[in-house]
Amino acid sequence: MIALKNDKEIQKIKEASHIVFLAHEAVKNALRVGITTRELDKIAEEVIIKNGANPSCKGYPKGSKNPFPATCCISINDEIIHGIPSNRKICSGDLVSVDIVADKDGYFGDATRSYVVGERNEEAEKLIKVTEECFWEGVKNAVLGNRISDISYAIQKHAEQNGYSVVREFQGHGVGFEMHEDPGVPNFGKPGRGPRLQEGMVLAIEPMINEGKRDIIENDDGWTITTKDGKLSAHYENTIVVTREGPQVLTLG
Ligand code: MF3
Ligand code: CO
């Protein structure tokens, strides 16, 4: 079931999304060669808590034997998603993806950024640029009259036109009242399928794009997902709302 959000609820989701944005700004400002992913995680968590919100990923899913132990998912180079913060130090030229979810008063925002740290890394920079463009191609299609897979198709098309591949095992999702809601938002597929987009639909659109092949490996830690071929992967995500006036991105300010 897809839960549509009214204006009041969208306002609350905007508030949570703004806190996610602030946490990302703090992490971006702290990112440098030699900092550990655990230190970055702490910085994000402090911002979230200072603003009266909760780090939604920490302890998720509730009741699990192996819940996610941190505020941020930090995924480096061939890590696609769900990297666990640790004492690993960021190296010069690393491609670092940071995924943050926060909830306040029961409303959730979700966003991911990818960066190159230190020296230039043209391959990684190009991959990040195309991944962000994939997001925007998807958002352009988040309009009334379209269906979910029109977003998916646009993302896949842009990635593959640039010689990259799309991760298929993970996808975007509805968000707002919970971290993960219906509908799923795949990053690939034929256009014109899936639920019709409606006013008040809040979606996390999140392309995960690989430099090489799309195949993945699940790590022994039960969380980290890496590319099978060891090549780079980038991730970019924002929470958006579908309105009569077009899509509005909530995690950019
Ligand atoms: N931002 C991630 C997502 O879009 C959150 C999952 S990480 C978890 O699904 F640790 F909470 F599972
Ligand atoms: Co998400």
XYZ file of C-alpha atoms and ligand atoms in Angstrom:
266
model
C 0.000 0.000 0.000
C 1.302 3.439 -0.937
C 0.816 6.056 1.773
C 0.275 9.512 0.256
C 1.300 12.488 2.383
C -0.675 15.677 2.986
C 0.871 19.162 3.165
C 1.329 19.032 6.927
C 3.064 15.667 6.719
C 5.256 16.831 3.835
C 6.305 19.777 6.003
C 7.449 17.343 8.719
C 9.297 15.158 6.198
C 10.965 18.347 4.941
C 12.162 19.042 8.482
C 13.733 15.577 8.806
C 15.182 15.932 5.307
C 16.758 19.271 6.243
C 18.505 17.599 9.184
C 19.832 14.921 6.816
C 21.111 17.758 4.618
C 22.845 19.400 7.605
C 24.478 16.092 8.557
C 25.771 15.731 4.985
C 27.183 19.268 5.049
C 29.056 18.485 8.271
C 30.468 15.235 6.860
C 31.485 16.968 3.617
C 33.337 19.656 5.575
C 35.168 17.047 7.666
C 36.106 14.727 4.783
C 39.860 14.577 4.319
C 42.609 12.046 3.793
C 43.348 10.155 7.028
C 40.007 10.659 8.783
C 38.322 7.395 9.747
C 34.840 6.457 8.647
C 33.906 6.126 12.336
C 34.910 9.751 12.942
C 32.740 10.829 10.018
C 29.871 8.775 11.392
C 30.171 10.495 14.771
C 30.025 13.932 13.130
C 26.784 13.063 11.320
C 25.255 11.548 14.443
C 26.002 14.649 16.509
C 24.256 16.901 14.000
C 21.205 14.633 13.905
C 20.906 14.428 17.687
C 21.599 18.135 18.222
C 18.639 18.834 15.951
C 16.284 16.617 17.941
C 16.228 13.781 15.410
C 17.259 10.102 15.457
C 19.781 8.280 13.290
C 17.321 5.856 11.694
C 19.846 3.308 10.393
C 21.334 2.682 13.834
C 19.780 -0.532 15.144
C 17.840 -1.183 11.916
C 15.974 -3.380 11.410
C 14.594 -3.591 14.943
C 14.828 -7.045 16.464
C 17.427 -8.253 13.952
C 20.354 -10.432 15.069
C 22.686 -8.206 13.089
C 21.224 -4.702 13.017
C 23.140 -1.899 11.286
C 25.448 -0.516 14.011
C 25.970 3.095 12.897
C 24.361 6.353 11.761
C 25.854 6.462 8.252
C 26.475 3.836 5.651
C 29.942 4.724 4.324
C 30.964 2.801 1.215
C 34.413 3.218 -0.361
C 35.513 2.509 -3.962
C 34.231 -0.990 -4.889
C 31.777 -0.908 -1.984
C 28.352 -0.112 -3.425
C 26.200 0.416 -0.317
C 25.825 -0.329 3.405
C 29.508 0.000 4.358
C 29.911 -0.051 8.144
C 31.878 2.828 9.713
C 35.116 1.574 11.277
C 38.700 2.598 11.970
C 39.389 2.509 8.210
C 41.118 5.712 7.121
C 40.133 7.539 3.949
C 42.948 7.424 1.366
C 43.756 10.045 -1.256
C 41.678 9.495 -4.394
C 39.063 7.344 -2.648
C 35.474 7.424 -3.893
C 33.439 7.751 -0.688
C 29.632 7.370 -0.545
C 27.795 8.490 2.566
C 24.156 7.451 3.088
C 22.210 9.085 5.929
C 18.639 8.629 7.173
C 17.143 10.650 10.048
C 13.723 10.659 11.640
C 12.103 13.393 13.692
C 8.662 13.189 15.333
C 8.029 10.029 13.308
C 8.921 11.474 9.883
C 11.898 10.331 7.806
C 14.337 11.831 5.295
C 16.969 9.872 3.325
C 19.904 11.052 1.173
C 23.273 9.858 -0.154
C 26.279 11.769 -1.478
C 29.419 10.491 -3.216
C 32.759 12.301 -3.138
C 36.351 11.950 -4.256
C 38.719 12.792 -1.397
C 42.241 14.192 -1.815
C 43.946 13.929 -5.184
C 41.959 14.001 -8.419
C 40.544 10.730 -9.666
C 39.015 11.373 -13.072
C 37.421 7.929 -13.408
C 35.684 8.285 -10.050
C 34.684 11.896 -10.725
C 33.087 10.932 -14.038
C 31.208 8.058 -12.397
C 29.893 10.341 -9.648
C 28.844 12.979 -12.170
C 26.904 10.445 -14.259
C 25.317 8.922 -11.125
C 24.052 12.367 -10.059
C 22.784 12.966 -13.601
C 20.959 9.610 -13.402
C 19.168 10.864 -10.300
C 18.105 14.034 -12.114
C 16.972 12.095 -15.186
C 14.827 10.042 -12.809
C 13.456 13.113 -11.028
C 12.517 14.730 -14.342
C 10.157 11.805 -14.809
C 8.614 11.993 -11.338
C 5.578 13.842 -12.690
C 1.839 13.241 -12.633
C 0.742 11.099 -15.562
C 3.892 8.958 -15.382
C 4.392 5.613 -13.660
C 7.184 4.502 -11.325
C 9.137 2.691 -14.020
C 9.369 5.858 -16.119
C 11.801 7.005 -13.402
C 13.588 3.639 -13.545
C 13.917 3.625 -17.324
C 15.375 7.147 -17.425
C 18.014 6.222 -14.835
C 19.072 3.027 -16.611
C 19.185 4.701 -19.999
C 21.506 7.474 -18.828
C 23.833 5.098 -16.990
C 24.151 2.671 -19.897
C 24.547 5.459 -22.466
C 27.664 6.375 -20.516
C 29.008 2.816 -20.534
C 28.124 2.075 -16.914
C 25.897 -0.586 -15.356
C 23.016 -0.403 -12.898
C 22.808 -2.385 -9.648
C 19.537 -4.342 -9.710
C 19.347 -5.987 -6.293
C 18.704 -2.715 -4.453
C 16.353 0.103 -5.297
C 14.773 3.378 -4.256
C 11.615 3.367 -2.166
C 8.753 5.264 -0.672
C 9.797 7.100 2.496
C 8.332 9.491 5.074
C 6.314 7.620 7.688
C 8.966 4.867 7.742
C 12.456 4.467 6.320
C 11.264 2.025 3.663
C 7.742 2.124 2.272
C 5.984 1.148 -0.922
C 6.495 1.627 -3.764
C 9.915 0.226 -4.677
C 11.688 2.430 -7.203
C 14.012 0.259 -9.336
C 16.882 1.893 -11.191
C 16.209 -0.150 -14.334
C 13.273 -1.390 -16.365
C 10.882 -0.776 -19.236
C 8.904 2.491 -19.125
C 5.177 2.714 -18.405
C 4.978 0.072 -15.667
C 4.226 0.072 -11.968
C 2.046 2.399 -9.886
C 0.937 5.749 -11.298
C 2.619 8.726 -9.671
C 0.245 10.687 -7.465
C 0.266 13.997 -5.660
C 1.810 13.532 -2.201
C 3.950 10.502 -3.099
C 7.272 10.804 -1.288
C 10.112 8.803 -2.834
C 13.792 8.165 -2.199
C 15.331 7.958 -5.672
C 18.782 6.404 -5.409
C 20.787 5.227 -8.413
C 23.689 2.874 -7.574
C 25.899 2.863 -10.657
C 28.907 0.627 -11.353
C 31.896 1.495 -13.473
C 32.185 -2.140 -14.621
C 29.697 -4.993 -14.476
C 26.498 -4.848 -12.439
C 27.157 -8.023 -10.420
C 27.445 -7.706 -6.653
C 28.928 -9.596 -3.721
C 27.409 -9.668 -0.238
C 30.074 -9.384 2.444
C 30.519 -11.614 5.487
C 29.670 -8.699 7.805
C 26.055 -9.145 6.686
C 25.830 -5.576 5.347
C 28.525 -4.361 2.975
C 27.715 -4.856 -0.715
C 30.635 -4.671 -3.157
C 31.096 -4.975 -6.909
C 32.035 -8.475 -8.013
C 34.659 -7.198 -10.457
C 36.267 -4.910 -7.881
C 35.600 -1.783 -9.954
C 34.174 1.470 -8.605
C 30.560 2.142 -7.673
C 28.824 5.448 -6.897
C 25.522 6.210 -5.160
C 23.442 9.376 -5.077
C 20.062 9.795 -3.399
C 17.500 12.384 -2.401
C 14.032 12.332 -0.883
C 11.520 13.926 -3.263
C 7.804 14.654 -3.287
C 5.535 14.511 -6.326
C 3.352 17.622 -6.588
C 0.984 19.161 -9.141
C 3.757 21.632 -9.925
C 6.295 18.841 -10.494
C 8.814 17.064 -8.285
C 10.325 18.841 -5.290
C 13.628 17.653 -3.801
C 13.582 17.837 -0.001
C 17.150 16.861 1.011
C 19.064 19.600 -0.849
C 18.644 22.388 1.700
N 19.567 4.860 3.030
C 19.462 3.425 2.990
C 18.348 3.103 2.038
O 18.082 3.894 1.208
C 19.278 2.965 4.348
C 19.506 1.532 4.579
S 20.816 1.355 5.617
C 20.263 0.485 6.953
O 17.728 2.085 2.030
F 21.258 0.238 7.639
F 19.423 1.187 7.619
F 19.651 -0.601 6.519
Co 17.161 5.105 0.532
